[in-house]
Coordinates of C-alpha atoms in Angstrom, one line a residue:
M1 CA 0.0 0.0 0.0
N2 CA 1.5 3.4 -0.9
S3 CA 1.7 6.5 1.3
E4 CA -1.3 8.1 -0.3
N5 CA -3.6 5.1 0.5
D6 CA -2.2 5.0 4.0
V7 CA -3.0 8.6 4.8
L8 CA -6.3 8.9 2.9
L9 CA -7.6 5.6 4.3
K10 CA -6.8 6.7 7.8
L11 CA -8.5 10.0 7.3
T12 CA -11.7 8.5 5.7
S13 CA -11.9 5.6 8.2
Q14 CA -11.7 8.0 11.2
M15 CA -14.1 10.6 9.7
P16 CA -17.2 9.3 11.6
M17 CA -15.4 9.6 15.0
L18 CA -14.0 13.1 14.3
S19 CA -15.5 16.4 15.7
K20 CA -17.0 18.9 13.2
R21 CA -13.8 21.0 13.2
Q22 CA -11.6 17.9 12.8
K23 CA -13.7 16.8 9.9
N24 CA -13.2 20.1 8.2
I25 CA -9.4 19.6 8.6
A26 CA -9.6 16.1 7.1
V27 CA -11.7 17.2 4.2
Y28 CA -9.4 20.1 3.4
I29 CA -6.3 17.8 3.5
C30 CA -8.0 15.3 1.2
K31 CA -8.9 18.0 -1.3
N32 CA -5.6 20.0 -1.0
C33 CA -2.9 17.7 0.2
D34 CA -0.4 19.3 -2.2
R35 CA -0.8 22.6 -0.3
A36 CA -1.2 21.1 3.1
A37 CA 2.0 19.1 2.7
F38 CA 4.0 22.3 3.0
M39 CA 1.9 24.3 5.5
T40 CA 2.7 24.9 9.1
A41 CA 0.1 23.9 11.7
A42 CA -0.8 27.6 12.1
M43 CA -1.2 28.1 8.3
L44 CA -3.5 25.1 8.0
A45 CA -5.5 26.2 11.0
K46 CA -6.0 29.7 9.5
E47 CA -7.0 28.2 6.1
V48 CA -9.6 25.9 7.6
G49 CA -10.8 28.3 10.3
V50 CA -9.8 26.4 13.4
S51 CA -7.3 26.9 16.2
E52 CA -3.7 25.7 15.8
S53 CA -4.1 23.4 18.9
T54 CA -7.1 21.7 17.1
V55 CA -4.8 20.9 14.1
V56 CA -2.1 19.5 16.5
R57 CA -4.6 17.4 18.4
F58 CA -6.1 16.2 15.1
A59 CA -2.7 14.8 14.0
D60 CA -2.0 13.3 17.5
E61 CA -5.4 11.5 17.5
L62 CA -4.6 10.0 14.1
G63 CA -1.5 8.4 15.6
Y64 CA 1.1 10.7 14.0
D65 CA 4.1 12.3 15.8
G66 CA 2.4 15.7 16.0
Y67 CA 1.5 17.7 13.0
T68 CA 5.1 17.4 11.7
G69 CA 4.6 13.7 11.4
L70 CA 1.4 14.1 9.4
R71 CA 3.0 16.6 7.2
K72 CA 5.9 14.3 6.3
E73 CA 3.3 11.6 5.3
L74 CA 1.6 14.2 3.1
Q75 CA 4.9 15.0 1.4
L76 CA 5.4 11.3 0.7
V77 CA 2.0 11.4 -1.0
L78 CA 3.2 14.1 -3.4
R79 CA 6.4 12.1 -4.1
D80 CA 4.3 9.0 -4.9
R81 CA 2.1 11.0 -7.2
L82 CA 5.0 12.5 -9.1
N83 CA 6.6 9.1 -9.5
R84 CA 3.3 7.6 -10.8
A85 CA 2.8 10.6 -13.2
K86 CA 6.2 9.9 -14.8
R87 CA 5.6 6.2 -15.5
P88 CA 3.0 6.3 -18.3
C89 CA 5.2 8.7 -20.4
S90 CA 8.2 7.1 -22.2
Y91 CA 10.7 9.9 -22.6
D92 CA 12.4 8.2 -25.6
K93 CA 9.1 8.0 -27.5
L94 CA 8.3 11.7 -27.1
S95 CA 8.6 14.2 -30.0
R96 CA 11.0 17.1 -29.7
S97 CA 8.2 19.4 -28.6
G98 CA 7.0 16.8 -26.1
K99 CA 10.5 16.5 -24.5
K100 CA 10.7 20.3 -24.3
F101 CA 7.3 20.4 -22.6
L102 CA 8.1 17.6 -20.1
N103 CA 11.6 19.1 -19.3
S104 CA 9.9 22.5 -18.6
L105 CA 7.3 20.9 -16.3
N106 CA 9.9 18.9 -14.4
S107 CA 12.1 22.0 -14.0
D108 CA 9.1 24.0 -12.6
A109 CA 8.1 21.2 -10.2
Q110 CA 11.7 21.1 -8.8
D111 CA 11.8 24.9 -8.4
I112 CA 8.5 24.9 -6.5
K113 CA 9.8 22.1 -4.3
L114 CA 12.9 24.1 -3.4
C115 CA 10.7 27.0 -2.6
A116 CA 8.7 25.1 0.0
N117 CA 11.2 25.2 2.9
E118 CA 10.7 26.0 6.5
N119 CA 12.1 29.6 6.3
N120 CA 9.9 30.5 3.4
M121 CA 6.8 29.1 5.2
R122 CA 7.6 31.1 8.3
N123 CA 8.1 34.3 6.3
F124 CA 4.9 33.6 4.3
E125 CA 2.9 33.4 7.5
C126 CA 4.5 36.7 8.7
L127 CA 3.7 38.3 5.3
E128 CA 0.0 37.3 5.7
E129 CA -0.1 39.0 9.1
L130 CA 1.6 42.2 7.7
I131 CA -1.0 42.4 4.9
E132 CA -3.8 42.3 7.5
T133 CA -2.3 44.8 9.9
S134 CA -0.7 47.3 7.6
S135 CA -2.4 50.6 7.0
E136 CA -1.8 50.4 3.2
V137 CA -0.1 48.0 0.8
Y138 CA 1.9 48.8 -2.3
I139 CA 3.2 46.2 -4.7
L140 CA 6.3 46.9 -6.8
G141 CA 6.9 44.7 -9.8
Y142 CA 10.5 44.6 -11.1
D143 CA 12.1 42.7 -14.0
G144 CA 9.0 42.0 -16.1
L145 CA 6.9 41.0 -13.0
W146 CA 4.5 43.9 -13.3
P147 CA 1.7 41.7 -14.5
L148 CA 2.1 39.6 -11.4
A149 CA 2.0 42.8 -9.3
E150 CA -1.4 43.6 -10.9
F151 CA -2.6 40.1 -10.3
L152 CA -1.7 40.2 -6.7
E153 CA -3.3 43.7 -6.3
N154 CA -6.6 42.3 -7.7
G155 CA -6.5 39.3 -5.4
L156 CA -5.7 41.3 -2.2
R157 CA -8.6 43.7 -2.8
R158 CA -10.8 40.9 -1.4
I159 CA -9.3 41.5 2.1
K160 CA -7.6 44.9 1.8
K161 CA -9.1 48.1 0.3
S162 CA -6.0 50.2 0.4
V163 CA -3.7 48.2 -1.9
K164 CA -2.1 49.3 -5.2
A165 CA 0.3 47.9 -7.7
I166 CA 2.9 50.5 -8.9
R167 CA 5.6 50.4 -11.6
E168 CA 9.3 50.8 -10.9
D169 CA 9.3 54.5 -11.9
E170 CA 6.0 55.5 -10.1
L171 CA 7.4 56.5 -6.7
D172 CA 5.1 59.5 -5.8
F173 CA 3.6 57.3 -3.1
L174 CA 6.8 57.6 -1.1
A175 CA 6.1 61.2 -0.2
D176 CA 2.7 60.5 1.3
M177 CA 3.6 57.1 2.7
E178 CA 1.8 56.4 6.0
D179 CA 3.2 54.7 9.1
E180 CA 2.9 50.9 9.0
T181 CA 2.9 50.9 5.2
L182 CA 3.8 47.6 3.6
V183 CA 5.6 47.4 0.3
I184 CA 5.7 44.0 -1.4
V185 CA 8.6 43.9 -3.9
L186 CA 8.4 41.3 -6.7
S187 CA 11.9 40.9 -8.1
G188 CA 13.6 38.8 -10.7
G189 CA 17.0 39.3 -9.2
K190 CA 18.5 42.3 -11.0
K191 CA 21.2 44.0 -8.9
S192 CA 20.5 47.7 -8.5
P193 CA 21.7 50.4 -6.0
Y194 CA 18.5 52.3 -6.9
R195 CA 16.3 49.5 -5.6
I196 CA 18.4 49.2 -2.4
S197 CA 17.9 52.9 -1.8
I198 CA 14.1 52.6 -2.2
N199 CA 14.0 49.8 0.3
R200 CA 16.1 51.7 2.7
Y201 CA 14.0 54.8 2.4
I202 CA 10.8 52.9 3.1
R203 CA 12.1 51.2 6.2
E204 CA 13.7 54.4 7.6
N205 CA 10.3 56.2 7.2
G206 CA 8.2 53.7 9.2
G207 CA 7.3 51.2 6.4
K208 CA 8.1 47.6 6.0
V209 CA 9.5 45.8 2.9
A210 CA 8.6 42.2 2.0
L211 CA 10.7 40.8 -0.8
I212 CA 9.4 37.9 -3.0
S213 CA 12.5 37.2 -5.0
S214 CA 14.0 34.9 -7.6
S215 CA 17.8 34.9 -7.5
E216 CA 18.0 38.1 -5.5
P217 CA 21.5 39.3 -4.7
E218 CA 22.4 39.2 -1.0
S219 CA 23.1 42.9 -0.9
T220 CA 19.4 43.6 -1.5
L221 CA 18.2 41.2 1.1
N222 CA 19.8 43.3 3.8
Y223 CA 17.2 46.0 3.2
A224 CA 14.1 43.9 3.5
D225 CA 12.1 43.0 6.7
L226 CA 11.4 39.5 5.3
V227 CA 12.3 37.6 2.2
I228 CA 10.6 34.7 0.4
Y229 CA 13.2 33.2 -2.0
T230 CA 12.2 31.3 -5.1
E231 CA 14.2 29.9 -8.0
N232 CA 12.3 31.7 -10.8
S233 CA 9.0 33.5 -11.7
V234 CA 7.1 30.2 -11.4
G235 CA 7.8 30.1 -7.7
V236 CA 6.8 33.8 -7.4
M237 CA 3.5 33.0 -9.1
S238 CA 2.9 30.1 -6.6
I239 CA 3.5 32.3 -3.7
I240 CA 1.1 35.0 -5.0
S241 CA -1.5 32.3 -5.7
A242 CA -1.2 31.1 -2.0
L243 CA -1.5 34.7 -0.7
I244 CA -4.8 35.4 -2.5
A245 CA -6.3 31.9 -2.0
Q246 CA -9.6 32.1 -0.2
P247 CA -9.8 30.2 3.2
E248 CA -12.1 27.2 3.1
G249 CA -14.6 28.9 5.4
E250 CA -14.9 31.9 3.2
K251 CA -15.3 29.7 0.1
I252 CA -18.2 28.0 1.8
K253 CA -19.7 31.3 2.8
N254 CA -19.4 32.7 -0.7
K255 CA -21.0 29.5 -2.2
K256 CA -23.9 29.9 0.2
I257 CA -24.4 33.5 -0.8
A258 CA -24.3 32.6 -4.5
E259 CA -26.9 29.8 -3.9
T260 CA -29.1 32.2 -1.9
E261 CA -28.9 34.8 -4.7
K262 CA -29.8 32.2 -7.2
L263 CA -32.9 31.1 -5.2
R264 CA -33.9 34.8 -4.9
M265 CA -33.7 35.3 -8.6
E266 CA -35.7 32.1 -9.3
Y267 CA -38.4 33.3 -6.8
R268 CA -38.6 36.7 -8.5
E269 CA -39.0 35.1 -12.0
N270 CA -41.7 32.7 -10.8
E271 CA -43.6 35.4 -9.0
Q272 CA -43.6 37.6 -12.1

């Protein structure tokens, strides 16, 4: 029996004995084990809408060595899935385009795996807290990452009204920057004294800098409050997707609102 069957079978078999909150955790893990495999207990708790202690007790009651033990099993699930995904495809029989496509996917998967380390996860959690507590959020997109800055802006507007993506040369906001301003910098790694000066100015004037970087020089990292390091723009995109993902509880709420609105519309149509 592989790791995936071990974990999923344990989750499903224990489901009737679990509390409502624990069932929510189990359901989330079954549906999103690729994300849960690299979440801390606090991150998973926030995503599901339960306390961190509930997540830890959940893992203990399943017989794992704390949440860390459960997470290791989930990571084995991903490894098994990747191994099975590779088997049906014979590399030698692929066309030139097929080999190019497969090489690209394998490279991206490896980059994302390297991105999912403990330091990045801790800083990701800190970044989520900063987004919630900051008075305003600006997003700087360097090195061709401006489209990702706009994408992040649109996603964060769900939880933050005062958020704006700005281009590298649009620095008028610095003059009116409030205390507790957060500036998220998306960088492809170009070394620039100009960028270092901007980061230094923000921090010296009461703001905070969060750097999401691919191949960023160490000299720039000295002028950021926290850094999430990736191998390339694929990793940057993965981090942004995680930042703007809706918690499970909010998804359920939105679904109920949509269903209620649909019923309301049907009622109006029938009454007319």
